[in-house]
Coordinates of C-alpha atoms in Angstrom, one line a residue:
X1 CA 170.5 -23.2 -63.6
X2 CA 167.7 -21.2 -62.1
X3 CA 169.3 -18.2 -61.6
X4 CA 170.8 -18.7 -65.7
X5 CA 167.0 -18.8 -66.7
X6 CA 166.7 -15.8 -64.4
X7 CA 169.1 -13.7 -65.8
X8 CA 168.7 -14.1 -69.2
X9 CA 165.1 -13.4 -68.1
X10 CA 165.7 -10.0 -66.7
X11 CA 168.8 -9.2 -69.4
X12 CA 165.4 -10.1 -71.6
X13 CA 163.0 -7.7 -69.9
X14 CA 165.5 -4.9 -69.7
X15 CA 166.5 -5.2 -73.2
X16 CA 163.2 -5.0 -74.7
X17 CA 161.8 -2.9 -72.3
X18 CA 165.4 0.1 -73.4
X19 CA 164.7 -0.2 -76.6
X20 CA 161.0 0.7 -77.2
X21 CA 160.7 3.1 -74.6
X22 CA 163.7 5.2 -75.5
X23 CA 162.7 5.2 -78.7
X24 CA 159.2 6.0 -78.2
X25 CA 160.6 8.7 -76.3
X26 CA 163.1 9.9 -78.3
X27 CA 160.5 10.5 -80.7
X28 CA 158.4 12.6 -78.0
X29 CA 161.4 15.1 -78.5
X30 CA 161.0 16.5 -82.3
X31 CA 158.1 18.3 -83.8
X32 CA 156.5 16.0 -86.9
X33 CA 155.2 19.3 -88.4
X34 CA 158.2 21.3 -88.6
X35 CA 160.9 19.8 -91.4
X36 CA 164.3 21.5 -89.5
X37 CA 162.8 19.1 -86.6
X38 CA 161.4 15.9 -88.8
X39 CA 165.3 16.0 -90.1
X40 CA 166.2 16.2 -86.6
X41 CA 164.3 13.1 -85.0
X42 CA 165.4 10.8 -88.1
X43 CA 169.4 11.9 -86.9
X44 CA 168.5 10.9 -83.6
X45 CA 167.4 7.2 -84.6
X46 CA 170.5 6.8 -86.5
X47 CA 172.6 7.7 -83.5
X48 CA 170.5 6.0 -81.3
X49 CA 171.1 2.5 -82.8
X50 CA 174.7 3.4 -84.1
X51 CA 175.6 3.9 -80.7
X52 CA 173.8 1.2 -79.5
X53 CA 175.6 -0.8 -81.5
X54 CA 178.9 0.6 -81.0
X55 CA 177.9 -0.3 -77.3
X56 CA 177.2 -3.7 -78.5
X57 CA 180.4 -4.1 -80.0
X58 CA 182.5 -2.9 -76.8
X59 CA 180.9 -4.8 -74.5
X60 CA 181.8 -7.7 -76.5
X61 CA 185.0 -7.0 -77.1
X62 CA 186.8 -4.2 -74.8
X63 CA 185.0 -5.8 -71.8
X64 CA 185.4 -9.0 -72.0
X65 CA 189.2 -8.5 -72.9
X66 CA 189.5 -6.2 -69.8
X67 CA 187.6 -9.6 -67.8
X68 CA 190.1 -11.8 -68.9
X69 CA 193.1 -10.4 -68.8
X70 CA 193.0 -7.5 -66.0
X71 CA 190.1 -8.6 -63.8
X72 CA 186.3 -8.9 -63.2
X73 CA 186.1 -6.1 -61.0
X74 CA 187.9 -3.9 -63.4
X75 CA 185.2 -4.5 -66.0
X76 CA 181.7 -4.6 -63.7
X77 CA 183.3 -0.8 -62.4
X78 CA 183.4 0.6 -66.6
X79 CA 179.7 -0.7 -66.6
X80 CA 178.9 0.4 -63.1
X81 CA 180.9 4.0 -63.8
X82 CA 179.2 3.6 -67.6
X83 CA 175.5 3.3 -66.6
X84 CA 176.6 6.3 -63.5
X85 CA 177.2 9.2 -66.3
X86 CA 174.2 7.8 -68.2
X87 CA 171.9 7.9 -65.4
X88 CA 173.6 11.8 -64.3
X89 CA 173.4 13.2 -68.4
X90 CA 170.0 11.9 -68.4
X91 CA 168.5 13.7 -65.4
X92 CA 170.5 17.0 -66.3
X93 CA 167.9 17.6 -69.4
X94 CA 165.0 16.4 -67.1
X95 CA 163.7 20.2 -67.1
X96 CA 164.0 20.4 -71.1
X97 CA 162.1 17.3 -72.1
X98 CA 158.8 17.4 -73.6
X99 CA 156.2 14.8 -72.4
X100 CA 153.6 13.7 -74.1
X101 CA 150.7 12.9 -72.6
X102 CA 149.4 9.2 -73.7
X103 CA 146.1 8.7 -75.1
X104 CA 144.9 6.1 -72.8
X105 CA 146.1 2.8 -71.3
X106 CA 147.7 0.6 -74.0
X107 CA 146.3 -2.3 -71.9
X108 CA 142.5 -1.6 -72.6
X109 CA 143.9 -1.0 -76.5
X110 CA 145.5 -5.1 -76.4
X111 CA 141.8 -6.0 -74.6
X112 CA 139.9 -4.3 -77.1
X113 CA 141.9 -5.9 -79.8
X114 CA 141.6 -9.5 -78.5
X115 CA 137.5 -9.1 -77.6
X116 CA 137.4 -7.9 -81.2
X117 CA 139.3 -11.1 -82.7
X118 CA 137.0 -12.9 -80.5
X119 CA 134.2 -12.4 -81.6
X120 CA 135.0 -12.4 -85.4
X121 CA 137.0 -15.7 -85.1
X122 CA 134.4 -17.4 -86.8
X123 CA 133.5 -14.8 -89.7
X124 CA 134.1 -16.4 -93.5
X125 CA 137.0 -15.0 -95.2
X126 CA 136.1 -14.1 -98.5
X127 CA 137.0 -15.9 -102.1
X128 CA 138.0 -12.8 -103.8
X129 CA 141.7 -11.1 -102.8
X130 CA 141.0 -7.9 -103.6
X131 CA 138.6 -8.0 -100.8
X132 CA 141.3 -8.1 -98.2
X133 CA 143.1 -4.7 -99.0
X134 CA 142.0 -2.2 -96.7
X135 CA 143.0 0.8 -99.2
X136 CA 143.9 0.4 -102.3
X137 CA 146.2 3.2 -103.9
X138 CA 146.1 4.5 -107.1
X139 CA 148.8 4.4 -110.5
X140 CA 150.0 8.1 -109.7
X141 CA 150.7 7.4 -105.7
X142 CA 153.1 4.8 -106.2
X143 CA 157.3 5.7 -106.5
X144 CA 158.5 5.0 -110.0
X145 CA 161.0 2.3 -110.5
X146 CA 165.0 3.6 -111.6
X147 CA 168.0 1.9 -112.8
X148 CA 170.0 4.3 -110.5
X149 CA 171.2 1.6 -108.2
X150 CA 171.9 -1.4 -110.7

């Protein structure tokens, strides 16, 4: 039973680490100030999530079928070869990647939030709901409602 829990933990850790890292790394490859690259960044995310979903669909259908009908070794071999191809493709573009320097340690930022929350834990909340608003946008900046999709 311990192996099952360890396996589930490793799967969750790997999935969480992959999706957050890859999307952040993908964002670094585009300049948000350039309109052309801004559109390309949106297309990157569309393709990224499409292929993540397609890979998941193939894994739970085709690979399970291959595992049941042909053999487990074939299914694991296909997964292994797919991962090796993905690593080779990733490493091939290493020289062309853009790297952005981090603005500091994320652990420091997390600890700053925790310290601020502990220091402010006994503050009294105002009775007026408008006092909770960080920014009150004027009417002119609101998006107008339309009947386009009705």
